[in-house]
Tab-separated table of C-alpha atoms and ligand atoms in Angstrom:
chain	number	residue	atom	x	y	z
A	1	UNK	CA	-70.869	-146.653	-134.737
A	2	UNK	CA	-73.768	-146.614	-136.922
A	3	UNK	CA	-75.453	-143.253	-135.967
A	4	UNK	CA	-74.132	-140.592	-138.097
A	5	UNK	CA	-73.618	-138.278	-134.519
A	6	UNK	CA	-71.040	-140.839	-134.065
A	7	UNK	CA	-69.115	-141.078	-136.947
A	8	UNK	CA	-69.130	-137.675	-136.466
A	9	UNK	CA	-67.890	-137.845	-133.190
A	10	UNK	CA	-65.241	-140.246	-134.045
A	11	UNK	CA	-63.662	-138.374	-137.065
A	12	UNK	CA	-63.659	-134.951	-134.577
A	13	UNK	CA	-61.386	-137.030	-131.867
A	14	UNK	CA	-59.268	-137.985	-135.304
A	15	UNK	CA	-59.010	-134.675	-136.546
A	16	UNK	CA	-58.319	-132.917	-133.526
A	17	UNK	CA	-55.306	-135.955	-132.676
A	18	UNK	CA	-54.088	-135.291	-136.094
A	19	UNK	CA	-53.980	-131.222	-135.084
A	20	UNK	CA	-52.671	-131.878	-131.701
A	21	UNK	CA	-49.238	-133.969	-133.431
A	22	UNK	CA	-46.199	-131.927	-134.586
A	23	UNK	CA	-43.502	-134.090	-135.280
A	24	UNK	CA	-40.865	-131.362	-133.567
A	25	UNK	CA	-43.203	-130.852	-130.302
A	26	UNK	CA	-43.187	-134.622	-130.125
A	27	UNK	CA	-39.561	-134.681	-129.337
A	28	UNK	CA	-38.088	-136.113	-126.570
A	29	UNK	CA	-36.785	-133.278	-124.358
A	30	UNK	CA	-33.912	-134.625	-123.046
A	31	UNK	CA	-32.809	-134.687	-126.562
A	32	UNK	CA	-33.611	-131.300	-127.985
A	33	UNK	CA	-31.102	-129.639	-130.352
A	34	UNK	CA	-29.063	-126.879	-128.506
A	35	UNK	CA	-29.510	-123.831	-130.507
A	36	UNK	CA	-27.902	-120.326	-129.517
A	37	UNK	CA	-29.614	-117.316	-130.392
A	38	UNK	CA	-27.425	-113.903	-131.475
A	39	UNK	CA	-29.167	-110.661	-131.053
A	40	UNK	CA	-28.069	-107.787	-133.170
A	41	UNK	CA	-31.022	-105.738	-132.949
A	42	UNK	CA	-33.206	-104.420	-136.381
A	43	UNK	CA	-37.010	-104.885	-136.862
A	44	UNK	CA	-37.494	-107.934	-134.916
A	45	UNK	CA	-36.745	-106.327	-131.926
A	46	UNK	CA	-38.248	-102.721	-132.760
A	47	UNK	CA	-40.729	-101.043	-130.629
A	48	UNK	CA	-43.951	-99.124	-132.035
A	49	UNK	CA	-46.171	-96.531	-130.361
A	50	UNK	CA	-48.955	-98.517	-130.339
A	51	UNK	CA	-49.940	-102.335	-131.794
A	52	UNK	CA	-50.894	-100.734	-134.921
A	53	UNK	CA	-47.650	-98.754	-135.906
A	54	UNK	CA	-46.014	-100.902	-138.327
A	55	UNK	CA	-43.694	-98.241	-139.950
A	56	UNK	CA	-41.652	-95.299	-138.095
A	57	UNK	CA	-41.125	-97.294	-134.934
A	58	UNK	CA	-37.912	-97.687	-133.601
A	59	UNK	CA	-35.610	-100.749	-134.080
A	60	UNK	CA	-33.595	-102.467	-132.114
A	61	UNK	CA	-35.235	-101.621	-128.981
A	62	UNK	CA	-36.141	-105.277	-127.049
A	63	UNK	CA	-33.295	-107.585	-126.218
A	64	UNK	CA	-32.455	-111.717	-126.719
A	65	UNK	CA	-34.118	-112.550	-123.291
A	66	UNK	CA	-37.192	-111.014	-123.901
A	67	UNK	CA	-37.435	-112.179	-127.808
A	68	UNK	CA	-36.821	-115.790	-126.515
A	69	UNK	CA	-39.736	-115.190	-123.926
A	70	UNK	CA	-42.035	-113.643	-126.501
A	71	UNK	CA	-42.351	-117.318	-127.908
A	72	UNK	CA	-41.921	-119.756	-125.437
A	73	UNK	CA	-42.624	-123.164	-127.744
A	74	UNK	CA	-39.181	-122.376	-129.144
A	75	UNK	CA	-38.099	-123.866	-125.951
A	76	UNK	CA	-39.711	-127.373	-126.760
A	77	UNK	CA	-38.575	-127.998	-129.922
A	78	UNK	CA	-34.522	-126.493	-128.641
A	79	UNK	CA	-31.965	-126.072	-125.518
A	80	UNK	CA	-32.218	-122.006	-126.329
A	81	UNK	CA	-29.577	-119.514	-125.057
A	82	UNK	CA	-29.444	-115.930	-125.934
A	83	UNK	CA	-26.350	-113.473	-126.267
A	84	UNK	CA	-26.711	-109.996	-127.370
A	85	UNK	CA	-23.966	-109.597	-129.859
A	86	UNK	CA	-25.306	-105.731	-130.978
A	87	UNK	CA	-28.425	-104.350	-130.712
A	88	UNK	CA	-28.641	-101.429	-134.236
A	89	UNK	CA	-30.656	-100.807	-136.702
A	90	UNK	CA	-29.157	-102.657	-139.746
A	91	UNK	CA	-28.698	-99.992	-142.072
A	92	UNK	CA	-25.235	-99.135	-138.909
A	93	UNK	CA	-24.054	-102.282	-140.206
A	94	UNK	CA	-20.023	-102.380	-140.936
A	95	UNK	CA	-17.362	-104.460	-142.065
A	96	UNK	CA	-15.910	-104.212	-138.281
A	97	UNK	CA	-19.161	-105.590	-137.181
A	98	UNK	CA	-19.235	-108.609	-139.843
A	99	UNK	CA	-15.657	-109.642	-138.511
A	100	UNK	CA	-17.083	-109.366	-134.477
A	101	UNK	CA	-19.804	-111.884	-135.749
A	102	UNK	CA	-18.043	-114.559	-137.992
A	103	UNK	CA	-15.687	-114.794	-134.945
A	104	UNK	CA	-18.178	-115.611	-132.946
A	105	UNK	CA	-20.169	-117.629	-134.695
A	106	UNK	CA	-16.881	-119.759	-135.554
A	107	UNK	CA	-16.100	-120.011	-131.907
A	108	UNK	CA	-19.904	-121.126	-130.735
A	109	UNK	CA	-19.900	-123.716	-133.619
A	110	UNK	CA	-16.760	-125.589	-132.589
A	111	UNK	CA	-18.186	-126.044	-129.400
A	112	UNK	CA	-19.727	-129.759	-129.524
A	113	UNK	CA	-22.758	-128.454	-127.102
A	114	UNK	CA	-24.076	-125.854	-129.913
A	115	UNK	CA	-25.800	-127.567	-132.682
A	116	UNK	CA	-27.065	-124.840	-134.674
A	117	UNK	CA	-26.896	-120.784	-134.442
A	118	UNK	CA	-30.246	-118.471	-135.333
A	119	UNK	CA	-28.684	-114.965	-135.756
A	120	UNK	CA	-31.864	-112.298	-135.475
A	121	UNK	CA	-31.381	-109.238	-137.881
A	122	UNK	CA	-32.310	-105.855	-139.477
A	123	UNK	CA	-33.816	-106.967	-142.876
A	124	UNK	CA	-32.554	-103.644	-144.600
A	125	UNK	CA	-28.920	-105.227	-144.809
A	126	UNK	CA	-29.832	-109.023	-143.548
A	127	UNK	CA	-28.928	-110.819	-146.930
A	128	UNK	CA	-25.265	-108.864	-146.972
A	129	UNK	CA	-24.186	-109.901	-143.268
A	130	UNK	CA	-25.791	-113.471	-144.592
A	131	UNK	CA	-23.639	-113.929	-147.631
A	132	UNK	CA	-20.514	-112.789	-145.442
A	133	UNK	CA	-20.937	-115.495	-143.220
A	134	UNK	CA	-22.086	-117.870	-145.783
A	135	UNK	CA	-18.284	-117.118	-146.648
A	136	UNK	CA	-16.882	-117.116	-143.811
A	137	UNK	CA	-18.465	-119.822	-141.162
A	138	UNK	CA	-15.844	-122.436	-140.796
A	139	UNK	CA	-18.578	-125.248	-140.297
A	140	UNK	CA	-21.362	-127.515	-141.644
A	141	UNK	CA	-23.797	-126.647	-138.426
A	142	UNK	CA	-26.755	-124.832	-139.489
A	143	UNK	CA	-26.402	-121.174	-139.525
A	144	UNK	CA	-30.395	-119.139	-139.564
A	145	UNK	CA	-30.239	-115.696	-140.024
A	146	UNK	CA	-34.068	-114.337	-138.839
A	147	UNK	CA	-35.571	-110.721	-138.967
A	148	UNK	CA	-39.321	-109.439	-138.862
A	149	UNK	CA	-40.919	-106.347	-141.174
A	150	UNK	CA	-43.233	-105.730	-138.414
A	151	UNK	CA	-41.912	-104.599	-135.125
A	152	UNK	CA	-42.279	-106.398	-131.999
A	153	UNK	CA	-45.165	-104.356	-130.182
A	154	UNK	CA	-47.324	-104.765	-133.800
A	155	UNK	CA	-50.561	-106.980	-134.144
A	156	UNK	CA	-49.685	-109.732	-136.118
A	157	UNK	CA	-45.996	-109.023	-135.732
A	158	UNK	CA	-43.741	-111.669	-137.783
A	159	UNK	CA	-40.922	-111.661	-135.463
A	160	UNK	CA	-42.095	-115.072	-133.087
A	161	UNK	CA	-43.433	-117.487	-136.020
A	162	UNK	CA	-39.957	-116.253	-138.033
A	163	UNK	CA	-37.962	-116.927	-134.675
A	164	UNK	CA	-39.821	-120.278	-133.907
A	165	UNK	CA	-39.026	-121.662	-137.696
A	166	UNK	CA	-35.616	-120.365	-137.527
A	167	UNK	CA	-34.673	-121.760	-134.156
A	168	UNK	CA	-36.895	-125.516	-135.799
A	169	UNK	CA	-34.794	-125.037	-138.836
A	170	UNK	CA	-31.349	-124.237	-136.647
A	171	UNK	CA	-31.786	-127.333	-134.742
A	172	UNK	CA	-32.711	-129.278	-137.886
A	173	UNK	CA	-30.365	-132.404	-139.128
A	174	UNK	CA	-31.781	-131.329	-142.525
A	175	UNK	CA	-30.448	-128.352	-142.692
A	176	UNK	CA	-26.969	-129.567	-142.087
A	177	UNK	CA	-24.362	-128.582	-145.219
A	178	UNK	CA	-27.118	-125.929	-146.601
A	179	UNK	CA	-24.465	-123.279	-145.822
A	180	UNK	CA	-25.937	-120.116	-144.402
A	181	UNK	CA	-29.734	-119.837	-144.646
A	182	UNK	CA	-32.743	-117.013	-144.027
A	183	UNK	CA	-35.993	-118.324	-142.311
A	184	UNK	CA	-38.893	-115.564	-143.208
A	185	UNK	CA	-42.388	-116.053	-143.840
A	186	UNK	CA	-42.785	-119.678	-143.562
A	187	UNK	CA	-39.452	-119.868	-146.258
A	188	UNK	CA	-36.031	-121.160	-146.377
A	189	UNK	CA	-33.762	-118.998	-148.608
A	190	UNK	CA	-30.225	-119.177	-149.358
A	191	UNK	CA	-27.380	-116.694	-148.457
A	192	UNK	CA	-25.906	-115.937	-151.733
A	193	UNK	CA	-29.460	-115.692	-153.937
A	194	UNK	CA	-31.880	-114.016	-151.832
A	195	UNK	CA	-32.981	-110.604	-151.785
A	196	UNK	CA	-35.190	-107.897	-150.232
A	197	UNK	CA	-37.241	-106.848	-152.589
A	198	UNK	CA	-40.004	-105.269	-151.310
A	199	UNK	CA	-40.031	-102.061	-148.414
A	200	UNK	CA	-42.837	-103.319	-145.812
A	201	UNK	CA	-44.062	-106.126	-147.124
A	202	UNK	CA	-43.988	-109.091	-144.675
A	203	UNK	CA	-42.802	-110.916	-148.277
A	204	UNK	CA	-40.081	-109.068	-149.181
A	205	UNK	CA	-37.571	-111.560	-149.150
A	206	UNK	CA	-37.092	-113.265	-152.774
A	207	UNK	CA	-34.719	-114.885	-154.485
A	208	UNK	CA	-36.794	-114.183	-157.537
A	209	UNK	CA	-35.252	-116.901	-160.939
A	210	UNK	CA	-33.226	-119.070	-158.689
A	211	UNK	CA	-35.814	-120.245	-156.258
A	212	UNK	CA	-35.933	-120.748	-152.811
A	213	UNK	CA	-34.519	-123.445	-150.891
A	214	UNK	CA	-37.700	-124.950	-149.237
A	215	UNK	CA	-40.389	-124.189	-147.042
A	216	UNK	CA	-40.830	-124.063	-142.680
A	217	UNK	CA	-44.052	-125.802	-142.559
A	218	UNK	CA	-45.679	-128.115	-139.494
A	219	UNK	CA	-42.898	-127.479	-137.485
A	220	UNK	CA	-40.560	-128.999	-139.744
A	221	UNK	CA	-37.924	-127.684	-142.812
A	222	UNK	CA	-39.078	-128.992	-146.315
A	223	UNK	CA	-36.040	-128.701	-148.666
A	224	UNK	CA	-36.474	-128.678	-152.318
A	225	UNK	CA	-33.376	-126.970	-153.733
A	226	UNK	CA	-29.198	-126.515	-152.800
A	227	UNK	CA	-27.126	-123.871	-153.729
A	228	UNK	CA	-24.369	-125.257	-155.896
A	229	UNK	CA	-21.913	-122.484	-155.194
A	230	UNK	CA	-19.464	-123.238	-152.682
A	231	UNK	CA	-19.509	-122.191	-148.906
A	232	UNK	CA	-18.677	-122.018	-145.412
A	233	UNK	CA	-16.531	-125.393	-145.093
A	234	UNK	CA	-15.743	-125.072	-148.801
A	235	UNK	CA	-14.949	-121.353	-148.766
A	236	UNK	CA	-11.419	-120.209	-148.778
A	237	UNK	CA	-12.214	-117.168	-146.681
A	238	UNK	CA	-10.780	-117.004	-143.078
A	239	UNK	CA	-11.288	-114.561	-141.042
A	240	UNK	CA	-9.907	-115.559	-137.906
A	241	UNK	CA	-6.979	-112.939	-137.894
A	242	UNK	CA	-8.442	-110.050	-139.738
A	243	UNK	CA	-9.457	-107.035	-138.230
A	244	UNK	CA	-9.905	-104.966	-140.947
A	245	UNK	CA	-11.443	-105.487	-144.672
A	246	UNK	CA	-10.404	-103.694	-147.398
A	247	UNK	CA	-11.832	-100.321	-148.599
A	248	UNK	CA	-14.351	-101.876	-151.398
A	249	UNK	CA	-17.415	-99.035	-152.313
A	250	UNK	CA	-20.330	-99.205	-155.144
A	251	UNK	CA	-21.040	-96.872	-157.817
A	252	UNK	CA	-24.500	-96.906	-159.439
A	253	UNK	CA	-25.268	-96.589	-162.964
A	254	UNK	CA	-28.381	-94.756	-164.428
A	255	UNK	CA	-28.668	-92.424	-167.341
A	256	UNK	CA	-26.477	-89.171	-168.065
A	257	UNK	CA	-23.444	-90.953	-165.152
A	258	UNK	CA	-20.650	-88.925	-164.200
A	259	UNK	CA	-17.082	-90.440	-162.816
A	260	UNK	CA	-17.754	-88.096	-159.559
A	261	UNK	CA	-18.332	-90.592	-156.930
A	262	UNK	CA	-16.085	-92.981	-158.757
A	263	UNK	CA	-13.372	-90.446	-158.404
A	264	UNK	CA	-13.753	-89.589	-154.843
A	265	UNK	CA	-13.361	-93.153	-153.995
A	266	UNK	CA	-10.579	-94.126	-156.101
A	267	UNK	CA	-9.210	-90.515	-154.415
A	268	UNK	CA	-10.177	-92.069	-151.009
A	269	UNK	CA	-7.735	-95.041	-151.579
A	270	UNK	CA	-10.211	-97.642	-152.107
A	271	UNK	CA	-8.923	-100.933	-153.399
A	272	UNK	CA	-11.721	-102.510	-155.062
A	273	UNK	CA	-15.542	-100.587	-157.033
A	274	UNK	CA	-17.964	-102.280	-157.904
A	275	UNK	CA	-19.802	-100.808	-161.090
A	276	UNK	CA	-23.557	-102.131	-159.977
A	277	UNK	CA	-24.414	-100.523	-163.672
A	278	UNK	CA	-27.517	-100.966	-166.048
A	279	UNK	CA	-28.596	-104.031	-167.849
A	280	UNK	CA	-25.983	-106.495	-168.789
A	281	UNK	CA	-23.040	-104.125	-166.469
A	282	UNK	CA	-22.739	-102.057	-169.839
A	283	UNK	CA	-20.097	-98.866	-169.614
A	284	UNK	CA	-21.931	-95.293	-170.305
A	285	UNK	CA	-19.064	-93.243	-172.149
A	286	UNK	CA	-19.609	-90.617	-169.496
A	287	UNK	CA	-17.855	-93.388	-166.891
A	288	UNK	CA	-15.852	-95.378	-169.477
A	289	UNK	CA	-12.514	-92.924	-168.963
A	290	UNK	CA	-12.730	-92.950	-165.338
A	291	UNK	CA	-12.879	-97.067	-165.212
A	292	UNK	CA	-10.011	-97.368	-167.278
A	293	UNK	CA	-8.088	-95.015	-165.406
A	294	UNK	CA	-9.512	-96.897	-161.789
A	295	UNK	CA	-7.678	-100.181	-163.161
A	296	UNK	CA	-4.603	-98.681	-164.014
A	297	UNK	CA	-4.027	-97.630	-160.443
A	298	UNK	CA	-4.370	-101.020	-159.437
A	299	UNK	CA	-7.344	-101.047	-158.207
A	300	UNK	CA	-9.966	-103.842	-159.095
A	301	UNK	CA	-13.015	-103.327	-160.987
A	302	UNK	CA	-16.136	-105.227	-160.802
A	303	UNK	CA	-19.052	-104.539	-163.381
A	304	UNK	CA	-22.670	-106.083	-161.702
A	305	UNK	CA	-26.034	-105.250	-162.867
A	306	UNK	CA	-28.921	-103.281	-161.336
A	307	UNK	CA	-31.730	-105.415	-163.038
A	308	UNK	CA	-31.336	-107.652	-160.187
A	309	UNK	CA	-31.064	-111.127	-162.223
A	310	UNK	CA	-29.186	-112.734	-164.702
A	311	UNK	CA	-25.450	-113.439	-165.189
A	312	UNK	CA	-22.858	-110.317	-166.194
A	313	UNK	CA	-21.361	-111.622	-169.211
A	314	UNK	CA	-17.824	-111.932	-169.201
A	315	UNK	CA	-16.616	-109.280	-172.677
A	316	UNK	CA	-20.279	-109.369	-173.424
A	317	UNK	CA	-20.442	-105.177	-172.519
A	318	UNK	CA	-17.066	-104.570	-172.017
A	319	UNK	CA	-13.908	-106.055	-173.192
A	320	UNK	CA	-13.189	-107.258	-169.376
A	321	UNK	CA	-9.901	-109.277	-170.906
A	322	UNK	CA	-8.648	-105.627	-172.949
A	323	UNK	CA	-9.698	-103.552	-170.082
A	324	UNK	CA	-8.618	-105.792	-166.876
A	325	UNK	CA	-12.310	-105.885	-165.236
A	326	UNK	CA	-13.615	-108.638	-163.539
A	327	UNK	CA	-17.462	-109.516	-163.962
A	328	UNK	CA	-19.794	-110.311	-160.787
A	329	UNK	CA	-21.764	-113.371	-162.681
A	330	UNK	CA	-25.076	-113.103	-160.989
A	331	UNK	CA	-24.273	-111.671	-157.603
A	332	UNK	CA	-26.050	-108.321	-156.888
A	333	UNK	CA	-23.994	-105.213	-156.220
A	334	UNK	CA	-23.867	-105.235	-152.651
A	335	UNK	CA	-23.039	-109.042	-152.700
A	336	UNK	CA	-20.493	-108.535	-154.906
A	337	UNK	CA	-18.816	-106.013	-152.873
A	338	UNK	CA	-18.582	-108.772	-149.938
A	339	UNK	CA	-16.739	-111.186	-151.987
A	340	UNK	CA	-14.172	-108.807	-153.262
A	341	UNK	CA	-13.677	-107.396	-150.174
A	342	UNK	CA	-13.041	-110.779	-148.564
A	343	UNK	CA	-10.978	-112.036	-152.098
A	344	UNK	CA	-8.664	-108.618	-151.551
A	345	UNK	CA	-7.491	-110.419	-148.696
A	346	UNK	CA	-6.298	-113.159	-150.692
A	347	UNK	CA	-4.777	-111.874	-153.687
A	348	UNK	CA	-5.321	-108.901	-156.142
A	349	UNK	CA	-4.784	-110.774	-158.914
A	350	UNK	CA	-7.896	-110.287	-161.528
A	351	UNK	CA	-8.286	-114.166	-163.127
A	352	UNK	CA	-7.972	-115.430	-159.813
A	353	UNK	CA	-10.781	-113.235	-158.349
A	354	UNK	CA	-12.323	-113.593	-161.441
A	355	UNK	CA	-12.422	-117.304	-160.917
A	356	UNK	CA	-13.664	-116.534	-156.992
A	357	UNK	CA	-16.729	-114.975	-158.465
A	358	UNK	CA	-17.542	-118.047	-160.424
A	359	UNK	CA	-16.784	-120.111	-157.542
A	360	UNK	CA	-19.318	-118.588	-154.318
B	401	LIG	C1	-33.241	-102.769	-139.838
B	401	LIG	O1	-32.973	-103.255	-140.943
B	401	LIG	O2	-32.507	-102.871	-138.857
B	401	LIG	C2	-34.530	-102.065	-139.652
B	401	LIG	C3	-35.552	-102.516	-140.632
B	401	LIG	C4	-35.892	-103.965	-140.500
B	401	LIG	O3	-35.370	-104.723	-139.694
B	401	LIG	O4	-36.774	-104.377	-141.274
């Protein structure tokens, strides 16, 4: 091989070998993970008017057969099988809904021919119904919640690659113990930390000062980070004979606040708020009276932050011990409504939910 052609040559047949091998694809087929696939509609399975419309399409159009065909290498690196569990827009999400899922998720997993579940999702509420099962999934199996920004029918749509790293990442020994995860843009984020943050980009999901958990790259998960909190296997949560949650709603803090929606809820007969207030959960005097007056009717009060990071100090703002509130450390508002709802079911004792917020 003197000639410089063939060096050139040779190092081309290299390169393009090197290309050619993904460790997952070079699995032996007969042992391929068996991953099952839940379809409950959102972006991922929208519909546009034309490849270009990447806003005002309509979600949850396409169902779990046709998503799995869409990207047929997901079928060498797993044993696929779809179910369509819903098929709505996200933002219809409910409690009742929540309870439907974590069923059957808990049912698939026990069976010893699922290895893994990828759950495709609405991004507007995807990190909610994601911390919910991260709290209620009675097992170690990998659990992959997966959405898109851009629907279907778009060029360039996210959907397959975020399907075909979350079905990789599903069937992954790896992943095993992570509690429950979101595959997006090439990224493996936990439950209980990650956020949307942004409205269209295909980015949006950020778990901004904790970090994320790892990246999906050549077909295989690269972990860096574990959440410390406790989950799924760990969590005290069961939801196997619940079919209701308790009423739990969010108020919102901002300048020149008024008790009305507090009120109304409190009115309503709900058993838990949670104050998702400005800066460090700090009590405007236009809100203070109606807080007090929420605790002394028994029912819960959690003060979270709007910043979006950072721990809620316990009497930093408030006097939480004088006044009887309980603090949501760093979980965002709408996080934070999730675990009280599911610690109502346990007990309505403050420390002891108290302690459950410095526990998941
Ligand atoms: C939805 O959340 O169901 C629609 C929007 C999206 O999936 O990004």
């Amino acid at each position: 091989m003197s000639s410089p052609q063939a060096k050139l040559a040779f190092l081309s047949v290299i390169a393009l070998s090197l290309a050619a091998y993904t460790p997952a694809l070079a699995q032996d087929p007969g042992h391929l993970p068996n991953v099952m696939i839940l379809a409950t509609g959102g972006t991922i399975a929208g519909s546009g008017a034309n490849s270009t419309t990447t806003v005002g399409y309509t979600a949850a159009k396409v169902g779990v057969d046709a998503l799995i065909d869409a990207v047929p290498e997901i079928k060498k690196v797993a044993n696929v099988k779809g179910e369509q569990v819903f098929q709505i827009a996200c933002e219809s999400m409910t409690n009742d809904h929540w309870l439907k899922l974590a069923k059957r998720v808990n049912a698939l997993l026990a069976q010893s021919d699922v290895d893994g579940i990828v759950i495709t999702h609405g991004t507007d509420t995807l990190e909610e119904t994601a911390y919910f099962l991260d709290l209620t999934v009675k097992s170690n199996k990998p659990v992959v919640m997966v959405g898109a920004m851009r629907p279907a029918t778009a060029i360039s749509a996210d959907g397959p690659i975020n399907i075909y790293n979350a079905v990789l990442l599903a069937g992954s020994k790896d992943a095993v113990g992570k509690g429950v995860m979101i595959a997006m843009n090439d990224e493996i984020s936990a439950a209980r930390d990650v956020t949307k943050t942004n409205t269209s980009l295909t980015s949006t999901f950020r778990t901004s000062e904790l970090g994320l958990l790892g990246y999906m790259q050549d077909n295989a998960p690269h972990f860096y980070r574990q959440s410390l909190r406790k989950h799924t296997t760990e969590s005290e949560f069961d939801v196997s004979n619940l079919d209701k949650l308790p009423d739990v709603d969010i108020i919102y803090g901002y300048a020149n606040i008024n008790p009305i929606a507090l009120d109304a809820f409190v009115a309503h007969g709900d058993k838990g708020i949670v104050f998702a207030s400005v800066g460090d959960g700090s009590v405007g005097a236009g809100i203070k009276p109606s807080l007090i007056e929420t605790r002394k009717k028994g029912v819960i009060v959690v003060r979270s932050s709007r910043v979006g990071n950072g721990i809620v100090a316990r009497n930093g703002e408030a006097n939480d011990d004088e006044l009887d509130f309980v603090v949501s450390d760093t979980l965002n508002s709408q996080k934070a409504r999730i675990l009280l709802m599911l610690a109502l079911t346990k007990t309505t004792d403050t420390k002891a939910i108290q302690k459950m917020f410095y526990t998941y």
